[in-house]
């Protein structure tokens, strides 16, 4: 559609231009409602659909206070884990209609209310000022002279904005790519944690025992239970280490006291660096296992990987994208959008008193400020990663693995028969 006509256009506005203008004007009141600041005195609630996955970290209840649907309060509701059902919905053919219909409920867009309001106010001022100083058309289509003819109209040429657009685009692309790379790196760290916790407990279970020494099933079960518990305690301590204290401290202490004995839980809670203490306890539990030292060395390699994922996560949490880059991008984008209404006045002369410029500027501000907002939200990835779901998954997997019989306790004929039945095609 012909939304931004050239400044050199001198003919009559086309029907396509009128349709586009009417469409943008129709969006104007909706846009105002979508980005208006919400009153704190009368909390409202939004309905939320519970995901089918058991690891969904979204809203636990169908009623959510409106102030938690955008901004910092909404981050805990973005911790989703996809299963097949979510992927089917994600790639369904109606995803475009679904995403467009929810545009005014977007938490990202709602958090931009002040920025969009600022550019919209500037655009409204330009339309009103130029109508007073350059003439206007009334509702009957009659052209009137300027009411204030001794002041100039406020306009700028469009060329500087055209020349600066590629530079602004490069800044935003680098900003978003860097932020996504940080999120992706954090997710890979937790992927390594999941993989190597399984590997550690698998080796401990399968290799338990040494030199044909008789194995006491009770002692074996308790030793492996300690390995499983401290494996979970490490990832849970790491989650707490990377989360805001006011969100996770009480739950962390409660979970540790529920799963560990009081002295073990107290030692971890009292430690200055809790993940290091949990990893030390896991090292001690592994060292107590009756197995060949070379096998213990293989198991301990996983602990070195845990140190790497912990250190890498601390690096991401403590080191943002260089602030001078972030600030320059924000200043460039803000200045560009605040001055854009001056340059867009003439291209919208086909609309009544250039008024279509106002919703157009608001829409452009939403999408361009939205790109920078996405980058900012992704830059610190841990409060939008479902770390609690990862910890629960690791704990359940480790408990299951150490429940298996392992070296010296399995009946080989039974194991072989079970494998044959598992690999046989269904009949």
CSV table of C-alpha atoms in Angstrom, one decimal:
chain,number,residue,atom,x,y,z
A,1,UNK,CA,0.0,0.0,0.0
A,2,UNK,CA,1.1,3.6,-0.7
A,3,UNK,CA,1.6,4.9,2.8
A,4,UNK,CA,4.6,7.1,2.4
A,5,UNK,CA,4.2,9.1,-0.9
A,6,UNK,CA,7.2,10.9,-2.3
A,7,UNK,CA,7.6,14.6,-1.5
A,8,UNK,CA,7.6,15.4,-5.2
A,9,UNK,CA,4.1,14.0,-5.7
A,10,UNK,CA,1.9,16.8,-7.1
A,11,UNK,CA,-1.1,14.8,-8.4
A,12,UNK,CA,-4.4,14.1,-6.6
A,13,UNK,CA,-4.2,11.4,-3.9
A,14,UNK,CA,-5.0,8.0,-5.2
A,15,UNK,CA,-7.8,5.8,-3.8
A,16,UNK,CA,-5.1,3.5,-2.4
A,17,UNK,CA,-3.7,6.4,-0.4
A,18,UNK,CA,-7.1,7.2,1.0
A,19,UNK,CA,-7.6,3.6,2.1
A,20,UNK,CA,-4.2,3.5,3.7
A,21,UNK,CA,-4.9,6.8,5.5
A,22,UNK,CA,-8.3,5.6,6.8
A,23,UNK,CA,-6.7,2.4,8.0
A,24,UNK,CA,-4.0,4.3,10.0
A,25,UNK,CA,-6.6,6.7,11.4
A,26,UNK,CA,-8.7,3.7,12.5
A,27,UNK,CA,-5.7,2.3,14.4
A,28,UNK,CA,-5.0,5.6,16.2
A,29,UNK,CA,-7.4,5.2,19.1
A,30,UNK,CA,-6.5,1.5,19.6
A,31,UNK,CA,-2.8,2.4,19.7
A,32,UNK,CA,-3.4,5.0,22.4
A,33,UNK,CA,-5.2,2.5,24.6
A,34,UNK,CA,-2.5,-0.1,24.0
A,35,UNK,CA,0.3,2.0,25.2
A,36,UNK,CA,-1.3,4.1,27.9
A,37,UNK,CA,0.2,3.6,31.4
A,38,UNK,CA,-1.9,1.3,33.5
A,39,UNK,CA,-3.3,2.7,36.9
A,40,UNK,CA,-1.9,1.0,39.9
A,41,UNK,CA,-4.9,1.6,42.1
A,42,UNK,CA,-7.2,-0.8,40.3
A,43,UNK,CA,-5.4,-4.0,39.4
A,44,UNK,CA,-7.0,-6.0,36.7
A,45,UNK,CA,-6.3,-9.5,35.6
A,46,UNK,CA,-5.6,-11.2,32.3
A,47,UNK,CA,-6.5,-14.8,31.4
A,48,UNK,CA,-3.6,-17.1,30.7
A,49,UNK,CA,-3.6,-20.4,29.0
A,50,UNK,CA,-1.7,-23.2,30.7
A,51,UNK,CA,0.8,-25.0,28.6
A,52,UNK,CA,0.6,-28.8,28.2
A,53,UNK,CA,4.2,-29.3,29.1
A,54,UNK,CA,5.0,-30.2,32.7
A,55,UNK,CA,8.1,-27.9,32.5
A,56,UNK,CA,6.1,-24.8,31.6
A,57,UNK,CA,7.3,-21.9,33.7
A,58,UNK,CA,4.5,-19.6,32.6
A,59,UNK,CA,1.8,-18.3,34.9
A,60,UNK,CA,0.8,-21.0,37.5
A,61,UNK,CA,-2.7,-19.6,37.8
A,62,UNK,CA,-5.2,-18.2,35.3
A,63,UNK,CA,-5.3,-14.8,37.0
A,64,UNK,CA,-2.4,-12.5,36.6
A,65,UNK,CA,-2.1,-8.9,38.0
A,66,UNK,CA,-2.0,-6.6,35.0
A,67,UNK,CA,1.2,-4.9,36.2
A,68,UNK,CA,3.0,-8.3,35.7
A,69,UNK,CA,2.1,-8.6,32.0
A,70,UNK,CA,4.8,-6.2,30.9
A,71,UNK,CA,8.2,-4.8,32.0
A,72,UNK,CA,10.3,-6.5,34.7
A,73,UNK,CA,7.3,-8.2,36.3
A,74,UNK,CA,6.6,-10.2,33.1
A,75,UNK,CA,10.0,-11.9,32.8
A,76,UNK,CA,9.1,-14.8,35.1
A,77,UNK,CA,6.2,-15.6,32.7
A,78,UNK,CA,8.5,-16.0,29.7
A,79,UNK,CA,10.2,-19.2,30.9
A,80,UNK,CA,8.7,-21.7,28.5
A,81,UNK,CA,9.9,-25.2,27.5
A,82,UNK,CA,8.5,-26.5,24.3
A,83,UNK,CA,7.2,-30.0,23.6
A,84,UNK,CA,5.5,-31.4,20.5
A,85,UNK,CA,2.2,-29.7,21.3
A,86,UNK,CA,3.8,-26.3,21.6
A,87,UNK,CA,5.7,-26.8,18.3
A,88,UNK,CA,2.5,-27.7,16.5
A,89,UNK,CA,0.9,-24.5,17.6
A,90,UNK,CA,4.1,-22.5,16.9
A,91,UNK,CA,4.2,-23.5,13.2
A,92,UNK,CA,0.4,-23.6,12.6
A,93,UNK,CA,-1.0,-21.8,9.6
A,94,UNK,CA,-3.0,-19.3,11.7
A,95,UNK,CA,0.1,-18.0,13.6
A,96,UNK,CA,0.1,-14.7,11.7
A,97,UNK,CA,-3.5,-13.9,12.6
A,98,UNK,CA,-3.0,-15.1,16.1
A,99,UNK,CA,0.1,-12.8,16.5
A,100,UNK,CA,-1.6,-9.8,15.0
A,101,UNK,CA,-4.7,-10.2,17.1
A,102,UNK,CA,-2.6,-10.2,20.3
A,103,UNK,CA,-0.5,-7.2,19.3
A,104,UNK,CA,-2.2,-4.9,21.9
A,105,UNK,CA,-1.6,-7.4,24.6
A,106,UNK,CA,2.1,-7.7,23.9
A,107,UNK,CA,4.2,-7.1,27.1
A,108,UNK,CA,7.1,-5.8,24.9
A,109,UNK,CA,4.9,-3.1,23.3
A,110,UNK,CA,3.2,-2.1,26.6
A,111,UNK,CA,6.6,-1.4,28.2
A,112,UNK,CA,7.3,1.1,25.4
A,113,UNK,CA,4.4,3.4,26.3
A,114,UNK,CA,6.5,6.4,27.3
A,115,UNK,CA,8.7,6.3,24.3
A,116,UNK,CA,5.8,5.9,21.8
A,117,UNK,CA,3.9,8.6,23.6
A,118,UNK,CA,6.8,11.0,23.2
A,119,UNK,CA,7.1,10.5,19.4
A,120,UNK,CA,3.3,10.6,19.0
A,121,UNK,CA,3.1,13.9,20.9
A,122,UNK,CA,5.9,15.4,18.7
A,123,UNK,CA,4.0,14.2,15.6
A,124,UNK,CA,0.7,15.7,16.9
A,125,UNK,CA,2.5,19.0,17.7
A,126,UNK,CA,3.9,19.2,14.2
A,127,UNK,CA,0.5,18.6,12.6
A,128,UNK,CA,-1.1,21.3,14.8
A,129,UNK,CA,1.7,23.8,14.5
A,130,UNK,CA,1.9,23.6,10.7
A,131,UNK,CA,-1.8,23.8,10.4
A,132,UNK,CA,-1.8,27.1,12.3
A,133,UNK,CA,1.3,28.5,10.5
A,134,UNK,CA,0.7,27.1,7.0
A,135,UNK,CA,-3.1,26.8,6.7
A,136,UNK,CA,-5.6,24.1,7.2
A,137,UNK,CA,-8.6,22.4,5.7
A,138,UNK,CA,-11.8,22.3,7.7
A,139,UNK,CA,-14.3,19.3,7.9
A,140,UNK,CA,-16.2,20.6,4.9
A,141,UNK,CA,-13.0,20.6,2.7
A,142,UNK,CA,-12.6,24.4,2.7
A,143,UNK,CA,-9.0,25.6,2.7
A,144,UNK,CA,-8.2,28.3,5.2
A,145,UNK,CA,-5.3,30.7,5.5
A,146,UNK,CA,-2.7,30.4,8.3
A,147,UNK,CA,-3.9,31.8,11.6
A,148,UNK,CA,-0.3,32.6,12.6
A,149,UNK,CA,1.4,33.8,9.4
A,150,UNK,CA,4.5,35.4,11.1
A,151,UNK,CA,6.0,32.1,12.3
A,152,UNK,CA,7.6,29.4,10.1
A,153,UNK,CA,6.3,25.9,9.5
A,154,UNK,CA,8.3,23.1,11.1
A,155,UNK,CA,9.7,20.7,8.5
A,156,UNK,CA,12.9,18.9,7.7
A,157,UNK,CA,14.1,17.3,4.5
A,158,UNK,CA,13.7,13.5,4.3
A,159,UNK,CA,17.2,12.9,2.8
A,160,UNK,CA,19.2,12.9,6.1
A,161,UNK,CA,16.9,10.2,7.5
A,162,UNK,CA,17.3,8.1,4.4
A,163,UNK,CA,21.1,8.4,4.6
A,164,UNK,CA,21.2,7.5,8.3
A,165,UNK,CA,18.8,4.6,8.1
A,166,UNK,CA,21.4,2.0,7.1
A,167,UNK,CA,23.7,3.0,9.9
A,168,UNK,CA,20.8,2.8,12.4
A,169,UNK,CA,19.9,-0.6,11.0
A,170,UNK,CA,23.4,-1.9,11.5
A,171,UNK,CA,23.5,-0.7,15.1
A,172,UNK,CA,20.2,-2.5,15.8
A,173,UNK,CA,21.2,-5.7,14.0
A,174,UNK,CA,24.4,-5.9,16.0
A,175,UNK,CA,22.6,-5.1,19.2
A,176,UNK,CA,20.0,-7.8,18.7
A,177,UNK,CA,22.4,-10.4,17.4
A,178,UNK,CA,24.8,-9.9,20.4
A,179,UNK,CA,21.9,-10.1,22.9
A,180,UNK,CA,20.6,-13.3,21.3
A,181,UNK,CA,24.1,-14.8,21.3
A,182,UNK,CA,24.2,-14.2,25.0
A,183,UNK,CA,20.8,-15.9,25.5
A,184,UNK,CA,22.0,-18.8,23.3
A,185,UNK,CA,25.2,-19.2,25.2
A,186,UNK,CA,23.4,-19.3,28.5
A,187,UNK,CA,21.0,-21.9,27.2
A,188,UNK,CA,23.9,-24.0,26.0
A,189,UNK,CA,25.5,-23.8,29.5
A,190,UNK,CA,22.4,-25.3,31.0
A,191,UNK,CA,22.3,-27.9,28.2
A,192,UNK,CA,25.7,-29.0,29.2
A,193,UNK,CA,24.6,-29.2,32.8
A,194,UNK,CA,21.7,-31.4,31.9
A,195,UNK,CA,23.9,-33.7,29.7
A,196,UNK,CA,26.8,-34.1,32.1
A,197,UNK,CA,24.7,-34.6,35.3
A,198,UNK,CA,23.2,-37.6,33.5
A,199,UNK,CA,26.6,-38.7,32.4
A,200,UNK,CA,28.0,-38.4,35.9
A,201,UNK,CA,25.2,-40.4,37.6
A,202,UNK,CA,25.2,-43.0,34.8
A,203,UNK,CA,28.9,-43.7,35.3
A,204,UNK,CA,28.6,-43.7,39.1
A,205,UNK,CA,25.8,-46.2,38.9
A,206,UNK,CA,27.3,-48.5,36.3
A,207,UNK,CA,30.8,-48.5,37.8
A,208,UNK,CA,30.0,-48.8,41.5
A,209,UNK,CA,32.2,-51.6,43.0
A,210,UNK,CA,35.8,-52.6,42.6
A,211,UNK,CA,37.9,-55.8,42.3
A,212,UNK,CA,35.0,-58.1,42.9
A,213,UNK,CA,34.4,-56.9,46.5
A,214,UNK,CA,30.9,-57.8,47.6
A,215,UNK,CA,28.5,-54.9,47.4
A,216,UNK,CA,26.1,-54.2,50.2
A,217,UNK,CA,22.8,-53.0,48.5
A,218,UNK,CA,21.9,-50.7,51.3
A,219,UNK,CA,25.3,-49.0,51.3
A,220,UNK,CA,25.3,-48.8,47.6
A,221,UNK,CA,21.9,-47.2,47.5
A,222,UNK,CA,22.9,-44.6,50.1
A,223,UNK,CA,26.2,-43.7,48.3
A,224,UNK,CA,24.5,-43.2,45.0
A,225,UNK,CA,21.6,-41.3,46.6
A,226,UNK,CA,24.2,-38.8,47.9
A,227,UNK,CA,25.7,-38.5,44.5
A,228,UNK,CA,22.3,-37.8,43.0
A,229,UNK,CA,21.3,-35.3,45.7
A,230,UNK,CA,24.5,-33.3,45.5
A,231,UNK,CA,24.3,-33.2,41.7
A,232,UNK,CA,20.8,-31.7,42.1
A,233,UNK,CA,22.1,-29.4,44.9
A,234,UNK,CA,24.8,-28.0,42.6
A,235,UNK,CA,22.4,-27.0,39.7
A,236,UNK,CA,19.8,-25.7,42.2
A,237,UNK,CA,22.5,-23.6,43.9
A,238,UNK,CA,23.6,-22.4,40.5
A,239,UNK,CA,20.1,-21.4,39.7
A,240,UNK,CA,19.8,-19.5,42.9
A,241,UNK,CA,23.2,-17.9,42.3
A,242,UNK,CA,22.0,-16.5,38.9
A,243,UNK,CA,18.5,-15.4,40.1
A,244,UNK,CA,17.3,-12.3,41.9
A,245,UNK,CA,17.4,-12.9,45.7
A,246,UNK,CA,13.9,-11.6,46.4
A,247,UNK,CA,12.5,-14.1,43.9
A,248,UNK,CA,14.3,-17.3,44.7
A,249,UNK,CA,16.0,-17.2,48.2
A,250,UNK,CA,13.0,-18.5,50.2
A,251,UNK,CA,12.2,-21.3,47.7
A,252,UNK,CA,15.9,-22.3,47.5
A,253,UNK,CA,16.3,-22.7,51.3
A,254,UNK,CA,13.0,-24.6,51.5
A,255,UNK,CA,13.9,-27.0,48.7
A,256,UNK,CA,17.4,-27.7,50.2
A,257,UNK,CA,15.9,-28.4,53.6
A,258,UNK,CA,13.3,-30.7,52.1
A,259,UNK,CA,15.8,-32.9,50.2
A,260,UNK,CA,19.1,-32.7,52.2
A,261,UNK,CA,19.7,-33.4,55.9
A,262,UNK,CA,19.9,-30.2,58.0
A,263,UNK,CA,23.7,-30.2,58.3
A,264,UNK,CA,24.2,-30.6,54.5
A,265,UNK,CA,21.6,-28.0,53.7
A,266,UNK,CA,22.9,-25.6,56.3
A,267,UNK,CA,26.5,-25.8,55.0
A,268,UNK,CA,25.4,-24.9,51.5
A,269,UNK,CA,23.1,-22.1,52.6
A,270,UNK,CA,25.8,-20.6,54.8
A,271,UNK,CA,28.5,-20.7,52.1
A,272,UNK,CA,29.6,-17.4,50.5
A,273,UNK,CA,29.6,-19.1,47.1
A,274,UNK,CA,26.9,-21.7,47.3
A,275,UNK,CA,27.5,-23.5,43.9
A,276,UNK,CA,31.2,-24.0,44.9
A,277,UNK,CA,30.2,-25.6,48.2
A,278,UNK,CA,27.6,-27.9,46.5
A,279,UNK,CA,30.3,-28.9,43.9
A,280,UNK,CA,32.7,-29.6,46.7
A,281,UNK,CA,30.2,-31.9,48.5
A,282,UNK,CA,29.6,-33.7,45.2
A,283,UNK,CA,33.3,-34.2,44.8
A,284,UNK,CA,33.5,-35.7,48.3
A,285,UNK,CA,30.5,-38.0,47.5
A,286,UNK,CA,32.2,-39.2,44.4
A,287,UNK,CA,35.5,-39.8,46.2
A,288,UNK,CA,33.8,-42.1,48.7
A,289,UNK,CA,32.5,-44.4,45.9
A,290,UNK,CA,34.3,-47.9,45.9
A,291,UNK,CA,35.6,-47.9,42.3
A,292,UNK,CA,39.0,-47.7,40.5
A,293,UNK,CA,40.6,-44.3,40.6
A,294,UNK,CA,40.7,-44.1,36.8
A,295,UNK,CA,37.0,-44.4,36.7
A,296,UNK,CA,36.7,-41.7,39.4
A,297,UNK,CA,38.9,-39.5,37.2
A,298,UNK,CA,36.5,-39.9,34.3
A,299,UNK,CA,33.6,-39.0,36.5
A,300,UNK,CA,35.4,-35.9,37.9
A,301,UNK,CA,35.8,-34.6,34.4
A,302,UNK,CA,32.2,-33.7,34.5
A,303,UNK,CA,32.8,-31.5,37.6
A,304,UNK,CA,35.3,-29.5,35.6
A,305,UNK,CA,32.7,-28.9,33.0
A,306,UNK,CA,30.3,-27.8,35.7
A,307,UNK,CA,32.9,-25.2,36.8
A,308,UNK,CA,33.1,-24.0,33.2
A,309,UNK,CA,29.4,-23.6,32.9
A,310,UNK,CA,29.2,-21.8,36.2
A,311,UNK,CA,32.0,-19.4,35.4
A,312,UNK,CA,30.6,-18.7,31.9
A,313,UNK,CA,27.2,-17.9,33.4
A,314,UNK,CA,28.8,-15.6,35.9
A,315,UNK,CA,30.6,-13.8,33.1
A,316,UNK,CA,27.3,-13.2,31.2
A,317,UNK,CA,25.6,-12.0,34.4
A,318,UNK,CA,28.3,-9.6,35.4
A,319,UNK,CA,29.3,-8.2,32.0
A,320,UNK,CA,26.7,-6.6,29.8
A,321,UNK,CA,27.2,-5.5,26.2
A,322,UNK,CA,29.5,-2.4,26.6
A,323,UNK,CA,27.4,0.4,27.9
A,324,UNK,CA,28.7,3.0,25.5
A,325,UNK,CA,27.4,0.9,22.6
A,326,UNK,CA,24.0,0.4,24.2
A,327,UNK,CA,23.7,4.1,25.1
A,328,UNK,CA,24.8,5.3,21.7
A,329,UNK,CA,22.3,3.0,20.0
A,330,UNK,CA,19.5,4.2,22.3
A,331,UNK,CA,20.4,7.9,21.7
A,332,UNK,CA,20.7,7.4,18.0
A,333,UNK,CA,17.3,5.7,17.8
A,334,UNK,CA,15.5,8.1,20.1
A,335,UNK,CA,16.8,11.2,18.2
A,336,UNK,CA,16.0,9.7,14.8
A,337,UNK,CA,12.4,8.9,15.8
A,338,UNK,CA,11.8,12.2,17.6
A,339,UNK,CA,12.9,14.2,14.6
A,340,UNK,CA,11.2,11.9,12.0
A,341,UNK,CA,7.8,13.7,12.3
A,342,UNK,CA,9.4,16.9,11.0
A,343,UNK,CA,10.5,15.1,7.8
A,344,UNK,CA,7.3,13.0,7.4
A,345,UNK,CA,4.9,16.0,7.3
A,346,UNK,CA,5.2,16.7,3.6
A,347,UNK,CA,4.9,13.0,2.5
A,348,UNK,CA,1.5,12.8,4.2
A,349,UNK,CA,0.0,15.9,2.4
A,350,UNK,CA,-2.5,13.5,0.8
A,351,UNK,CA,-4.3,13.0,4.1
A,352,UNK,CA,-6.6,15.5,5.7
A,353,UNK,CA,-4.3,18.2,7.3
A,354,UNK,CA,-1.5,15.6,7.2
A,355,UNK,CA,-3.1,13.9,10.2
A,356,UNK,CA,-2.2,10.4,9.0
A,357,UNK,CA,1.4,11.2,10.0
A,358,UNK,CA,0.4,10.7,13.7
A,359,UNK,CA,-0.6,7.0,13.7
A,360,UNK,CA,2.2,6.3,11.2
A,361,UNK,CA,4.8,7.7,13.5
A,362,UNK,CA,3.4,5.9,16.4
A,363,UNK,CA,3.4,2.6,14.5
A,364,UNK,CA,7.0,3.1,13.3
A,365,UNK,CA,8.0,4.0,16.9
A,366,UNK,CA,6.5,0.8,18.3
A,367,UNK,CA,8.4,-1.5,15.9
A,368,UNK,CA,11.7,0.3,16.0
A,369,UNK,CA,11.8,0.9,19.7
A,370,UNK,CA,10.5,-2.7,20.0
A,371,UNK,CA,13.7,-4.0,18.3
A,372,UNK,CA,15.9,-2.3,20.9
A,373,UNK,CA,13.6,-3.5,23.7
A,374,UNK,CA,13.9,-7.1,22.5
A,375,UNK,CA,17.7,-6.8,22.6
A,376,UNK,CA,17.6,-5.3,26.1
A,377,UNK,CA,15.3,-8.1,27.3
A,378,UNK,CA,17.6,-10.8,25.9
A,379,UNK,CA,20.8,-9.3,27.1
A,380,UNK,CA,20.4,-10.8,30.6
A,381,UNK,CA,19.2,-14.3,29.8
A,382,UNK,CA,18.9,-16.0,33.2
A,383,UNK,CA,15.6,-14.5,34.4
A,384,UNK,CA,13.9,-15.6,31.2
A,385,UNK,CA,15.4,-19.1,31.1
A,386,UNK,CA,13.3,-21.9,32.8
A,387,UNK,CA,16.1,-22.8,35.2
A,388,UNK,CA,13.7,-24.1,37.8
A,389,UNK,CA,12.4,-26.6,35.2
A,390,UNK,CA,15.9,-27.6,34.3
A,391,UNK,CA,16.7,-28.2,38.0
A,392,UNK,CA,13.6,-30.3,38.5
A,393,UNK,CA,14.4,-32.3,35.4
A,394,UNK,CA,18.0,-32.9,36.4
A,395,UNK,CA,16.9,-34.0,39.9
A,396,UNK,CA,14.3,-36.5,38.5
A,397,UNK,CA,16.7,-37.9,35.9
A,398,UNK,CA,19.5,-38.4,38.5
A,399,UNK,CA,17.2,-40.1,41.0
A,400,UNK,CA,16.0,-42.5,38.3
A,401,UNK,CA,19.5,-43.3,37.1
A,402,UNK,CA,20.9,-44.2,40.5
A,403,UNK,CA,17.9,-46.5,41.1
A,404,UNK,CA,19.2,-48.9,38.5
A,405,UNK,CA,21.1,-51.9,39.6
A,406,UNK,CA,24.5,-51.3,38.0
A,407,UNK,CA,27.7,-53.2,38.0
A,408,UNK,CA,27.8,-56.6,39.6
A,409,UNK,CA,24.1,-56.6,40.5
A,410,UNK,CA,22.4,-57.0,37.1
A,411,UNK,CA,21.4,-60.4,35.8
A,412,UNK,CA,23.1,-60.5,32.3
A,413,UNK,CA,20.5,-62.8,30.8
A,414,UNK,CA,17.7,-60.6,32.0
A,415,UNK,CA,19.4,-57.5,30.7
A,416,UNK,CA,20.0,-59.1,27.3
A,417,UNK,CA,16.4,-60.3,27.1
A,418,UNK,CA,15.1,-56.8,28.0
A,419,UNK,CA,17.3,-55.3,25.3
A,420,UNK,CA,16.0,-57.7,22.7
A,421,UNK,CA,12.4,-56.9,23.6
A,422,UNK,CA,13.0,-53.2,23.5
A,423,UNK,CA,14.7,-53.4,20.1
A,424,UNK,CA,12.1,-55.8,18.6
A,425,UNK,CA,9.5,-54.2,16.3
A,426,UNK,CA,6.0,-54.0,17.7
A,427,UNK,CA,3.6,-56.7,16.5
